[in-house]
Amino acid sequence: WWSEPRVDEGWTKKLIYEVLPNLKLTCFGAVETPDTPRAMAREYGKDFAIQATILNFFLPKTVPFINSGQEIFELQPMNLGLDNTEDGRYLLEPSDPMYGKLAFFDYYSLHWNSDDDMLDTIEIVSKIRMENLDLLRHGGIKYLFKDDKDIVALFYWNGEKGLLVLSNFNYKEHKNLFVDLGYYTWKEKHEVLWKIKNRHFFNSIWNVGTTMEVILAPGEIYIAQIE
């Protein structure tokens, strides 16, 4: 929750490529907690909230954690205890009945009348995670594009099947990626079944050779199963 939102400082990449691989214990994959600012309140707002929520289902040595309200892009924190200031309680419009209120101490209700949410997205990525749980826990993991601070690219592979996670944490520029699957699989041909494109189910099959080109828009995340 502290590292992931600090995208431009390089902490997102550092967390995933340096910190998590060296942990002895499993931790929560959390972009927000009841004590912290909401993901929606961080820099890059909804784009970041969607991207980080999806990514946390596929990080090594983590259990995904959804804070109540995160799924409906709740803006108001429950408490100011961690990484926040007194100004953090005044994020809603003054006309909102919950303006200035903190759920830990005040009567509060989440904004369930929101016209946007991630409920379907969370259901889809949770299912993909469970279908690939053995691979996520026991498959070998490769960290791709280590020199690009904006790209988080993970490839889980167990010798027969794999899971590819591609995410662009640059919110201004597209990224052209050439993914060399054959380098890790030793196969000349691959079937790439795309499952997630941003927050939507993306059912598309690519038949590729050893290398494939993927163009990621600013803030985009893709998930694919590889055979």
JSON list of C-alpha atoms in Angstrom, two decimals:
[
{"chain": "A", "resi": 1, "resn": "TRP", "atom": "CA", "xyz": [0.00, 0.00, 0.00]},
{"chain": "A", "resi": 2, "resn": "TRP", "atom": "CA", "xyz": [2.92, 2.38, 0.57]},
{"chain": "A", "resi": 3, "resn": "SER", "atom": "CA", "xyz": [5.13, 1.38, -2.36]},
{"chain": "A", "resi": 4, "resn": "GLU", "atom": "CA", "xyz": [2.65, 0.75, -5.15]},
{"chain": "A", "resi": 5, "resn": "PRO", "atom": "CA", "xyz": [1.20, 4.29, -5.43]},
{"chain": "A", "resi": 6, "resn": "ARG", "atom": "CA", "xyz": [4.68, 5.84, -5.69]},
{"chain": "A", "resi": 7, "resn": "VAL", "atom": "CA", "xyz": [4.87, 5.14, -9.39]},
{"chain": "A", "resi": 8, "resn": "ASP", "atom": "CA", "xyz": [7.02, 8.07, -10.53]},
{"chain": "A", "resi": 9, "resn": "GLU", "atom": "CA", "xyz": [9.46, 7.53, -7.67]},
{"chain": "A", "resi": 10, "resn": "GLY", "atom": "CA", "xyz": [10.15, 4.00, -8.93]},
{"chain": "A", "resi": 11, "resn": "TRP", "atom": "CA", "xyz": [8.77, 2.23, -5.88]},
{"chain": "A", "resi": 12, "resn": "THR", "atom": "CA", "xyz": [6.16, 0.24, -7.79]},
{"chain": "A", "resi": 13, "resn": "LYS", "atom": "CA", "xyz": [8.83, -1.50, -9.82]},
{"chain": "A", "resi": 14, "resn": "LYS", "atom": "CA", "xyz": [11.19, -1.84, -6.85]},
{"chain": "A", "resi": 15, "resn": "LEU", "atom": "CA", "xyz": [8.50, -3.49, -4.73]},
{"chain": "A", "resi": 16, "resn": "ILE", "atom": "CA", "xyz": [7.72, -6.13, -7.32]},
{"chain": "A", "resi": 17, "resn": "TYR", "atom": "CA", "xyz": [11.20, -6.80, -8.70]},
{"chain": "A", "resi": 18, "resn": "GLU", "atom": "CA", "xyz": [13.33, -6.43, -5.56]},
{"chain": "A", "resi": 19, "resn": "VAL", "atom": "CA", "xyz": [11.28, -6.55, -2.35]},
{"chain": "A", "resi": 20, "resn": "LEU", "atom": "CA", "xyz": [8.69, -9.29, -2.94]},
{"chain": "A", "resi": 21, "resn": "PRO", "atom": "CA", "xyz": [11.13, -11.89, -4.34]},
{"chain": "A", "resi": 22, "resn": "ASN", "atom": "CA", "xyz": [13.17, -11.70, -1.13]},
{"chain": "A", "resi": 23, "resn": "LEU", "atom": "CA", "xyz": [10.32, -12.04, 1.35]},
{"chain": "A", "resi": 24, "resn": "LYS", "atom": "CA", "xyz": [10.21, -15.18, 3.49]},
{"chain": "A", "resi": 25, "resn": "LEU", "atom": "CA", "xyz": [6.53, -14.81, 4.33]},
{"chain": "A", "resi": 26, "resn": "THR", "atom": "CA", "xyz": [3.47, -14.17, 2.20]},
{"chain": "A", "resi": 27, "resn": "CYS", "atom": "CA", "xyz": [2.03, -10.65, 2.47]},
{"chain": "A", "resi": 28, "resn": "PHE", "atom": "CA", "xyz": [-1.15, -8.89, 1.42]},
{"chain": "A", "resi": 29, "resn": "GLY", "atom": "CA", "xyz": [-1.26, -7.52, -2.11]},
{"chain": "A", "resi": 30, "resn": "ALA", "atom": "CA", "xyz": [-2.94, -4.31, -1.02]},
{"chain": "A", "resi": 31, "resn": "VAL", "atom": "CA", "xyz": [-3.03, -0.96, -2.77]},
{"chain": "A", "resi": 32, "resn": "GLU", "atom": "CA", "xyz": [-5.05, 0.51, 0.12]},
{"chain": "A", "resi": 33, "resn": "THR", "atom": "CA", "xyz": [-6.05, -0.44, 3.67]},
{"chain": "A", "resi": 34, "resn": "PRO", "atom": "CA", "xyz": [-8.62, 0.93, 6.13]},
{"chain": "A", "resi": 35, "resn": "ASP", "atom": "CA", "xyz": [-5.92, 3.25, 7.52]},
{"chain": "A", "resi": 36, "resn": "THR", "atom": "CA", "xyz": [-4.46, 4.63, 4.28]},
{"chain": "A", "resi": 37, "resn": "PRO", "atom": "CA", "xyz": [-5.53, 6.92, 1.45]},
{"chain": "A", "resi": 38, "resn": "ARG", "atom": "CA", "xyz": [-7.76, 5.26, -1.12]},
{"chain": "A", "resi": 39, "resn": "ALA", "atom": "CA", "xyz": [-6.19, 4.07, -4.38]},
{"chain": "A", "resi": 40, "resn": "MET", "atom": "CA", "xyz": [-8.65, 6.36, -6.12]},
{"chain": "A", "resi": 41, "resn": "ALA", "atom": "CA", "xyz": [-7.16, 9.32, -4.21]},
{"chain": "A", "resi": 42, "resn": "ARG", "atom": "CA", "xyz": [-3.61, 8.62, -5.32]},
{"chain": "A", "resi": 43, "resn": "GLU", "atom": "CA", "xyz": [-1.94, 10.24, -8.30]},
{"chain": "A", "resi": 44, "resn": "TYR", "atom": "CA", "xyz": [-3.43, 8.97, -11.58]},
{"chain": "A", "resi": 45, "resn": "GLY", "atom": "CA", "xyz": [-6.73, 8.22, -9.82]},
{"chain": "A", "resi": 46, "resn": "LYS", "atom": "CA", "xyz": [-9.02, 5.65, -11.41]},
{"chain": "A", "resi": 47, "resn": "ASP", "atom": "CA", "xyz": [-6.48, 4.46, -14.00]},
{"chain": "A", "resi": 48, "resn": "PHE", "atom": "CA", "xyz": [-4.04, 3.60, -11.22]},
{"chain": "A", "resi": 49, "resn": "ALA", "atom": "CA", "xyz": [-6.74, 2.07, -9.01]},
{"chain": "A", "resi": 50, "resn": "ILE", "atom": "CA", "xyz": [-7.84, -0.32, -11.76]},
{"chain": "A", "resi": 51, "resn": "GLN", "atom": "CA", "xyz": [-4.33, -1.28, -12.78]},
{"chain": "A", "resi": 52, "resn": "ALA", "atom": "CA", "xyz": [-3.03, -1.91, -9.25]},
{"chain": "A", "resi": 53, "resn": "THR", "atom": "CA", "xyz": [-6.14, -3.82, -8.18]},
{"chain": "A", "resi": 54, "resn": "ILE", "atom": "CA", "xyz": [-5.76, -6.24, -11.09]},
{"chain": "A", "resi": 55, "resn": "LEU", "atom": "CA", "xyz": [-2.00, -6.58, -10.71]},
{"chain": "A", "resi": 56, "resn": "ASN", "atom": "CA", "xyz": [-2.29, -7.51, -7.03]},
{"chain": "A", "resi": 57, "resn": "PHE", "atom": "CA", "xyz": [-4.03, -10.74, -7.98]},
{"chain": "A", "resi": 58, "resn": "PHE", "atom": "CA", "xyz": [-0.90, -11.94, -9.80]},
{"chain": "A", "resi": 59, "resn": "LEU", "atom": "CA", "xyz": [2.08, -10.78, -7.74]},
{"chain": "A", "resi": 60, "resn": "PRO", "atom": "CA", "xyz": [4.50, -13.31, -6.24]},
{"chain": "A", "resi": 61, "resn": "LYS", "atom": "CA", "xyz": [4.27, -14.12, -2.52]},
{"chain": "A", "resi": 62, "resn": "THR", "atom": "CA", "xyz": [1.05, -12.19, -2.03]},
{"chain": "A", "resi": 63, "resn": "VAL", "atom": "CA", "xyz": [-2.61, -12.75, -1.21]},
{"chain": "A", "resi": 64, "resn": "PRO", "atom": "CA", "xyz": [-4.88, -10.19, -2.92]},
{"chain": "A", "resi": 65, "resn": "PHE", "atom": "CA", "xyz": [-6.56, -7.78, -0.51]},
{"chain": "A", "resi": 66, "resn": "ILE", "atom": "CA", "xyz": [-9.62, -5.67, -1.35]},
{"chain": "A", "resi": 67, "resn": "ASN", "atom": "CA", "xyz": [-10.49, -2.91, 1.09]},
{"chain": "A", "resi": 68, "resn": "SER", "atom": "CA", "xyz": [-14.22, -2.25, 1.46]},
{"chain": "A", "resi": 69, "resn": "GLY", "atom": "CA", "xyz": [-15.18, 0.44, -1.03]},
{"chain": "A", "resi": 70, "resn": "GLN", "atom": "CA", "xyz": [-12.16, -0.09, -3.27]},
{"chain": "A", "resi": 71, "resn": "GLU", "atom": "CA", "xyz": [-14.39, -1.99, -5.69]},
{"chain": "A", "resi": 72, "resn": "ILE", "atom": "CA", "xyz": [-16.63, 1.07, -6.21]},
{"chain": "A", "resi": 73, "resn": "PHE", "atom": "CA", "xyz": [-13.78, 3.61, -6.42]},
{"chain": "A", "resi": 74, "resn": "GLU", "atom": "CA", "xyz": [-14.52, 5.03, -2.98]},
{"chain": "A", "resi": 75, "resn": "LEU", "atom": "CA", "xyz": [-12.56, 8.26, -2.52]},
{"chain": "A", "resi": 76, "resn": "GLN", "atom": "CA", "xyz": [-12.98, 8.99, 1.17]},
{"chain": "A", "resi": 77, "resn": "PRO", "atom": "CA", "xyz": [-10.57, 7.20, 3.56]},
{"chain": "A", "resi": 78, "resn": "MET", "atom": "CA", "xyz": [-11.80, 5.39, 6.64]},
{"chain": "A", "resi": 79, "resn": "ASN", "atom": "CA", "xyz": [-9.00, 6.73, 8.80]},
{"chain": "A", "resi": 80, "resn": "LEU", "atom": "CA", "xyz": [-5.99, 9.06, 8.48]},
{"chain": "A", "resi": 81, "resn": "GLY", "atom": "CA", "xyz": [-3.61, 6.77, 10.36]},
{"chain": "A", "resi": 82, "resn": "LEU", "atom": "CA", "xyz": [-1.07, 5.92, 7.63]},
{"chain": "A", "resi": 83, "resn": "ASP", "atom": "CA", "xyz": [0.51, 8.02, 4.88]},
{"chain": "A", "resi": 84, "resn": "ASN", "atom": "CA", "xyz": [-2.14, 10.74, 5.10]},
{"chain": "A", "resi": 85, "resn": "THR", "atom": "CA", "xyz": [-2.73, 14.26, 6.40]},
{"chain": "A", "resi": 86, "resn": "GLU", "atom": "CA", "xyz": [-5.70, 16.06, 7.93]},
{"chain": "A", "resi": 87, "resn": "ASP", "atom": "CA", "xyz": [-6.54, 17.33, 4.44]},
{"chain": "A", "resi": 88, "resn": "GLY", "atom": "CA", "xyz": [-7.16, 13.70, 3.44]},
{"chain": "A", "resi": 89, "resn": "ARG", "atom": "CA", "xyz": [-10.58, 13.75, 5.08]},
{"chain": "A", "resi": 90, "resn": "TYR", "atom": "CA", "xyz": [-11.89, 16.49, 2.77]},
{"chain": "A", "resi": 91, "resn": "LEU", "atom": "CA", "xyz": [-11.81, 14.77, -0.63]},
{"chain": "A", "resi": 92, "resn": "LEU", "atom": "CA", "xyz": [-15.54, 14.63, -1.28]},
{"chain": "A", "resi": 93, "resn": "GLU", "atom": "CA", "xyz": [-17.65, 17.52, -2.50]},
{"chain": "A", "resi": 94, "resn": "PRO", "atom": "CA", "xyz": [-18.80, 19.72, 0.42]},
{"chain": "A", "resi": 95, "resn": "SER", "atom": "CA", "xyz": [-22.40, 18.95, -0.57]},
{"chain": "A", "resi": 96, "resn": "ASP", "atom": "CA", "xyz": [-21.82, 15.22, 0.01]},
{"chain": "A", "resi": 97, "resn": "PRO", "atom": "CA", "xyz": [-23.44, 14.00, 3.27]},
{"chain": "A", "resi": 98, "resn": "MET", "atom": "CA", "xyz": [-20.22, 12.08, 4.03]},
{"chain": "A", "resi": 99, "resn": "TYR", "atom": "CA", "xyz": [-17.95, 15.11, 3.55]},
{"chain": "A", "resi": 100, "resn": "GLY", "atom": "CA", "xyz": [-15.26, 15.24, 6.22]},
{"chain": "A", "resi": 101, "resn": "LYS", "atom": "CA", "xyz": [-16.40, 12.01, 7.88]},
{"chain": "A", "resi": 102, "resn": "LEU", "atom": "CA", "xyz": [-14.19, 9.04, 8.71]},
{"chain": "A", "resi": 103, "resn": "ALA", "atom": "CA", "xyz": [-15.80, 5.60, 8.95]},
{"chain": "A", "resi": 104, "resn": "PHE", "atom": "CA", "xyz": [-13.67, 4.64, 11.96]},
{"chain": "A", "resi": 105, "resn": "PHE", "atom": "CA", "xyz": [-15.25, 7.38, 14.06]},
{"chain": "A", "resi": 106, "resn": "ASP", "atom": "CA", "xyz": [-18.33, 8.80, 12.32]},
{"chain": "A", "resi": 107, "resn": "TYR", "atom": "CA", "xyz": [-21.60, 7.53, 10.94]},
{"chain": "A", "resi": 108, "resn": "TYR", "atom": "CA", "xyz": [-20.65, 6.65, 7.37]},
{"chain": "A", "resi": 109, "resn": "SER", "atom": "CA", "xyz": [-21.99, 4.84, 4.33]},
{"chain": "A", "resi": 110, "resn": "LEU", "atom": "CA", "xyz": [-20.15, 3.85, 1.17]},
{"chain": "A", "resi": 111, "resn": "HIS", "atom": "CA", "xyz": [-21.21, 5.43, -2.11]},
{"chain": "A", "resi": 112, "resn": "TRP", "atom": "CA", "xyz": [-23.06, 2.42, -3.51]},
{"chain": "A", "resi": 113, "resn": "ASN", "atom": "CA", "xyz": [-25.01, 4.68, -5.84]},
{"chain": "A", "resi": 114, "resn": "SER", "atom": "CA", "xyz": [-21.84, 5.09, -7.90]},
{"chain": "A", "resi": 115, "resn": "ASP", "atom": "CA", "xyz": [-22.36, 4.58, -11.63]},
{"chain": "A", "resi": 116, "resn": "ASP", "atom": "CA", "xyz": [-18.97, 2.88, -12.01]},
{"chain": "A", "resi": 117, "resn": "ASP", "atom": "CA", "xyz": [-17.30, -0.06, -10.27]},
{"chain": "A", "resi": 118, "resn": "MET", "atom": "CA", "xyz": [-14.83, -2.94, -10.59]},
{"chain": "A", "resi": 119, "resn": "LEU", "atom": "CA", "xyz": [-17.13, -5.72, -9.39]},
{"chain": "A", "resi": 120, "resn": "ASP", "atom": "CA", "xyz": [-17.07, -7.67, -12.68]},
{"chain": "A", "resi": 121, "resn": "THR", "atom": "CA", "xyz": [-13.33, -7.09, -13.06]},
{"chain": "A", "resi": 122, "resn": "ILE", "atom": "CA", "xyz": [-12.54, -8.42, -9.60]},
{"chain": "A", "resi": 123, "resn": "GLU", "atom": "CA", "xyz": [-14.73, -11.47, -10.22]},
{"chain": "A", "resi": 124, "resn": "ILE", "atom": "CA", "xyz": [-12.90, -12.20, -13.51]},
{"chain": "A", "resi": 125, "resn": "VAL", "atom": "CA", "xyz": [-9.36, -11.77, -12.20]},
{"chain": "A", "resi": 126, "resn": "SER", "atom": "CA", "xyz": [-10.19, -13.79, -9.09]},
{"chain": "A", "resi": 127, "resn": "LYS", "atom": "CA", "xyz": [-11.31, -16.65, -11.31]},
{"chain": "A", "resi": 128, "resn": "ILE", "atom": "CA", "xyz": [-8.18, -16.41, -13.47]},
{"chain": "A", "resi": 129, "resn": "ARG", "atom": "CA", "xyz": [-6.05, -16.45, -10.33]},
{"chain": "A", "resi": 130, "resn": "MET", "atom": "CA", "xyz": [-7.75, -19.57, -8.98]},
{"chain": "A", "resi": 131, "resn": "GLU", "atom": "CA", "xyz": [-7.42, -21.33, -12.34]},
{"chain": "A", "resi": 132, "resn": "ASN", "atom": "CA", "xyz": [-3.68, -20.65, -12.26]},
{"chain": "A", "resi": 133, "resn": "LEU", "atom": "CA", "xyz": [-3.04, -20.82, -8.51]},
{"chain": "A", "resi": 134, "resn": "ASP", "atom": "CA", "xyz": [-0.65, -23.77, -8.70]},
{"chain": "A", "resi": 135, "resn": "LEU", "atom": "CA", "xyz": [1.30, -21.97, -11.42]},
{"chain": "A", "resi": 136, "resn": "LEU", "atom": "CA", "xyz": [1.46, -18.75, -9.39]},
{"chain": "A", "resi": 137, "resn": "ARG", "atom": "CA", "xyz": [2.66, -20.59, -6.30]},
{"chain": "A", "resi": 138, "resn": "HIS", "atom": "CA", "xyz": [4.99, -23.16, -7.78]},
{"chain": "A", "resi": 139, "resn": "GLY", "atom": "CA", "xyz": [5.80, -22.16, -11.34]},
{"chain": "A", "resi": 140, "resn": "GLY", "atom": "CA", "xyz": [9.08, -20.45, -12.09]},
{"chain": "A", "resi": 141, "resn": "ILE", "atom": "CA", "xyz": [8.73, -16.68, -12.37]},
{"chain": "A", "resi": 142, "resn": "LYS", "atom": "CA", "xyz": [10.67, -14.47, -14.78]},
{"chain": "A", "resi": 143, "resn": "TYR", "atom": "CA", "xyz": [10.91, -10.68, -14.36]},
{"chain": "A", "resi": 144, "resn": "LEU", "atom": "CA", "xyz": [10.92, -9.11, -17.82]},
{"chain": "A", "resi": 145, "resn": "PHE", "atom": "CA", "xyz": [12.08, -5.63, -18.92]},
{"chain": "A", "resi": 146, "resn": "LYS", "atom": "CA", "xyz": [14.07, -5.00, -15.77]},
{"chain": "A", "resi": 147, "resn": "ASP", "atom": "CA", "xyz": [15.65, -1.83, -17.17]},
{"chain": "A", "resi": 148, "resn": "ASP", "atom": "CA", "xyz": [12.37, -0.07, -17.94]},
{"chain": "A", "resi": 149, "resn": "LYS", "atom": "CA", "xyz": [11.10, 1.60, -14.77]},
{"chain": "A", "resi": 150, "resn": "ASP", "atom": "CA", "xyz": [7.57, 1.91, -16.18]},
{"chain": "A", "resi": 151, "resn": "ILE", "atom": "CA", "xyz": [6.99, -1.69, -17.15]},
{"chain": "A", "resi": 152, "resn": "VAL", "atom": "CA", "xyz": [5.97, -4.49, -14.81]},
{"chain": "A", "resi": 153, "resn": "ALA", "atom": "CA", "xyz": [6.11, -7.73, -16.78]},
{"chain": "A", "resi": 154, "resn": "LEU", "atom": "CA", "xyz": [5.93, -11.12, -15.10]},
{"chain": "A", "resi": 155, "resn": "PHE", "atom": "CA", "xyz": [6.02, -14.52, -16.78]},
{"chain": "A", "resi": 156, "resn": "TYR", "atom": "CA", "xyz": [5.13, -17.64, -14.79]},
{"chain": "A", "resi": 157, "resn": "TRP", "atom": "CA", "xyz": [6.13, -20.86, -16.54]},
{"chain": "A", "resi": 158, "resn": "ASN", "atom": "CA", "xyz": [6.15, -24.49, -15.35]},
{"chain": "A", "resi": 159, "resn": "GLY", "atom": "CA", "xyz": [7.47, -26.16, -18.50]},
{"chain": "A", "resi": 160, "resn": "GLU", "atom": "CA", "xyz": [4.04, -26.77, -20.02]},
{"chain": "A", "resi": 161, "resn": "LYS", "atom": "CA", "xyz": [1.92, -23.67, -19.51]},
{"chain": "A", "resi": 162, "resn": "GLY", "atom": "CA", "xyz": [2.39, -20.11, -18.38]},
{"chain": "A", "resi": 163, "resn": "LEU", "atom": "CA", "xyz": [0.79, -16.86, -17.30]},
{"chain": "A", "resi": 164, "resn": "LEU", "atom": "CA", "xyz": [1.95, -13.54, -18.70]},
{"chain": "A", "resi": 165, "resn": "VAL", "atom": "CA", "xyz": [1.31, -10.23, -16.95]},
{"chain": "A", "resi": 166, "resn": "LEU", "atom": "CA", "xyz": [2.15, -7.00, -18.82]},
{"chain": "A", "resi": 167, "resn": "SER", "atom": "CA", "xyz": [1.53, -3.60, -17.24]},
{"chain": "A", "resi": 168, "resn": "ASN", "atom": "CA", "xyz": [2.50, -0.07, -18.27]},
{"chain": "A", "resi": 169, "resn": "PHE", "atom": "CA", "xyz": [2.84, 2.31, -15.32]},
{"chain": "A", "resi": 170, "resn": "ASN", "atom": "CA", "xyz": [3.62, 5.24, -17.58]},
{"chain": "A", "resi": 171, "resn": "TYR", "atom": "CA", "xyz": [0.43, 7.27, -17.71]},
{"chain": "A", "resi": 172, "resn": "LYS", "atom": "CA", "xyz": [1.57, 9.52, -20.54]},
{"chain": "A", "resi": 173, "resn": "GLU", "atom": "CA", "xyz": [3.26, 7.29, -23.12]},
{"chain": "A", "resi": 174, "resn": "HIS", "atom": "CA", "xyz": [2.58, 4.09, -25.05]},
{"chain": "A", "resi": 175, "resn": "LYS", "atom": "CA", "xyz": [5.09, 1.28, -24.71]},
{"chain": "A", "resi": 176, "resn": "ASN", "atom": "CA", "xyz": [6.15, -1.05, -27.53]},
{"chain": "A", "resi": 177, "resn": "LEU", "atom": "CA", "xyz": [7.16, -4.40, -26.06]},
{"chain": "A", "resi": 178, "resn": "PHE", "atom": "CA", "xyz": [8.82, -7.30, -27.83]},
{"chain": "A", "resi": 179, "resn": "VAL", "atom": "CA", "xyz": [8.23, -10.32, -25.60]},
{"chain": "A", "resi": 180, "resn": "ASP", "atom": "CA", "xyz": [10.63, -13.19, -26.31]},
{"chain": "A", "resi": 181, "resn": "LEU", "atom": "CA", "xyz": [8.60, -16.15, -25.04]},
{"chain": "A", "resi": 182, "resn": "GLY", "atom": "CA", "xyz": [10.87, -18.69, -26.72]},
{"chain": "A", "resi": 183, "resn": "TYR", "atom": "CA", "xyz": [13.81, -17.56, -24.59]},
{"chain": "A", "resi": 184, "resn": "TYR", "atom": "CA", "xyz": [12.03, -18.92, -21.52]},
{"chain": "A", "resi": 185, "resn": "THR", "atom": "CA", "xyz": [9.96, -21.78, -22.96]},
{"chain": "A", "resi": 186, "resn": "TRP", "atom": "CA", "xyz": [12.38, -23.16, -25.57]},
{"chain": "A", "resi": 187, "resn": "LYS", "atom": "CA", "xyz": [9.40, -23.49, -27.89]},
{"chain": "A", "resi": 188, "resn": "GLU", "atom": "CA", "xyz": [9.12, -22.29, -31.48]},
{"chain": "A", "resi": 189, "resn": "LYS", "atom": "CA", "xyz": [5.34, -21.78, -31.39]},
{"chain": "A", "resi": 190, "resn": "HIS", "atom": "CA", "xyz": [3.00, -20.50, -28.69]},
{"chain": "A", "resi": 191, "resn": "GLU", "atom": "CA", "xyz": [-0.72, -20.12, -28.22]},
{"chain": "A", "resi": 192, "resn": "VAL", "atom": "CA", "xyz": [-1.45, -16.89, -26.38]},
{"chain": "A", "resi": 193, "resn": "LEU", "atom": "CA", "xyz": [-4.92, -16.71, -24.84]},
{"chain": "A", "resi": 194, "resn": "TRP", "atom": "CA", "xyz": [-5.55, -13.13, -23.77]},
{"chain": "A", "resi": 195, "resn": "LYS", "atom": "CA", "xyz": [-7.83, -12.99, -20.71]},
{"chain": "A", "resi": 196, "resn": "ILE", "atom": "CA", "xyz": [-7.76, -9.39, -19.45]},
{"chain": "A", "resi": 197, "resn": "LYS", "atom": "CA", "xyz": [-7.27, -6.07, -21.19]},
{"chain": "A", "resi": 198, "resn": "ASN", "atom": "CA", "xyz": [-7.46, -3.35, -18.57]},
{"chain": "A", "resi": 199, "resn": "ARG", "atom": "CA", "xyz": [-10.64, -3.95, -16.57]},
{"chain": "A", "resi": 200, "resn": "HIS", "atom": "CA", "xyz": [-12.42, -6.04, -19.21]},
{"chain": "A", "resi": 201, "resn": "PHE", "atom": "CA", "xyz": [-12.51, -9.71, -20.12]},
{"chain": "A", "resi": 202, "resn": "PHE", "atom": "CA", "xyz": [-10.56, -10.06, -23.35]},
{"chain": "A", "resi": 203, "resn": "ASN", "atom": "CA", "xyz": [-11.06, -13.43, -25.05]},
{"chain": "A", "resi": 204, "resn": "SER", "atom": "CA", "xyz": [-8.62, -13.46, -27.97]},
{"chain": "A", "resi": 205, "resn": "ILE", "atom": "CA", "xyz": [-6.17, -16.10, -29.18]},
{"chain": "A", "resi": 206, "resn": "TRP", "atom": "CA", "xyz": [-2.86, -15.30, -30.85]},
{"chain": "A", "resi": 207, "resn": "ASN", "atom": "CA", "xyz": [-0.71, -17.96, -32.47]},
{"chain": "A", "resi": 208, "resn": "VAL", "atom": "CA", "xyz": [2.82, -16.60, -32.38]},
{"chain": "A", "resi": 209, "resn": "GLY", "atom": "CA", "xyz": [6.37, -17.82, -32.84]},
{"chain": "A", "resi": 210, "resn": "THR", "atom": "CA", "xyz": [9.14, -17.20, -30.36]},
{"chain": "A", "resi": 211, "resn": "THR", "atom": "CA", "xyz": [8.60, -13.43, -30.11]},
{"chain": "A", "resi": 212, "resn": "MET", "atom": "CA", "xyz": [5.50, -11.27, -30.12]},
{"chain": "A", "resi": 213, "resn": "GLU", "atom": "CA", "xyz": [4.95, -7.52, -30.16]},
{"chain": "A", "resi": 214, "resn": "VAL", "atom": "CA", "xyz": [2.52, -5.93, -27.71]},
{"chain": "A", "resi": 215, "resn": "ILE", "atom": "CA", "xyz": [1.68, -2.21, -27.59]},
{"chain": "A", "resi": 216, "resn": "LEU", "atom": "CA", "xyz": [0.52, -1.01, -24.18]},
{"chain": "A", "resi": 217, "resn": "ALA", "atom": "CA", "xyz": [-1.37, 2.25, -23.90]},
{"chain": "A", "resi": 218, "resn": "PRO", "atom": "CA", "xyz": [-0.70, 4.50, -20.88]},
{"chain": "A", "resi": 219, "resn": "GLY", "atom": "CA", "xyz": [-1.81, 2.72, -17.71]},
{"chain": "A", "resi": 220, "resn": "GLU", "atom": "CA", "xyz": [-2.78, -0.48, -19.55]},
{"chain": "A", "resi": 221, "resn": "ILE", "atom": "CA", "xyz": [-2.54, -4.00, -18.12]},
{"chain": "A", "resi": 222, "resn": "TYR", "atom": "CA", "xyz": [-2.86, -7.30, -20.02]},
{"chain": "A", "resi": 223, "resn": "ILE", "atom": "CA", "xyz": [-3.11, -10.84, -18.68]},
{"chain": "A", "resi": 224, "resn": "ALA", "atom": "CA", "xyz": [-2.62, -13.90, -20.91]},
{"chain": "A", "resi": 225, "resn": "GLN", "atom": "CA", "xyz": [-2.36, -17.65, -20.56]},
{"chain": "A", "resi": 226, "resn": "ILE", "atom": "CA", "xyz": [0.46, -19.20, -22.59]},
{"chain": "A", "resi": 227, "resn": "GLU", "atom": "CA", "xyz": [0.75, -22.71, -24.01]}
]
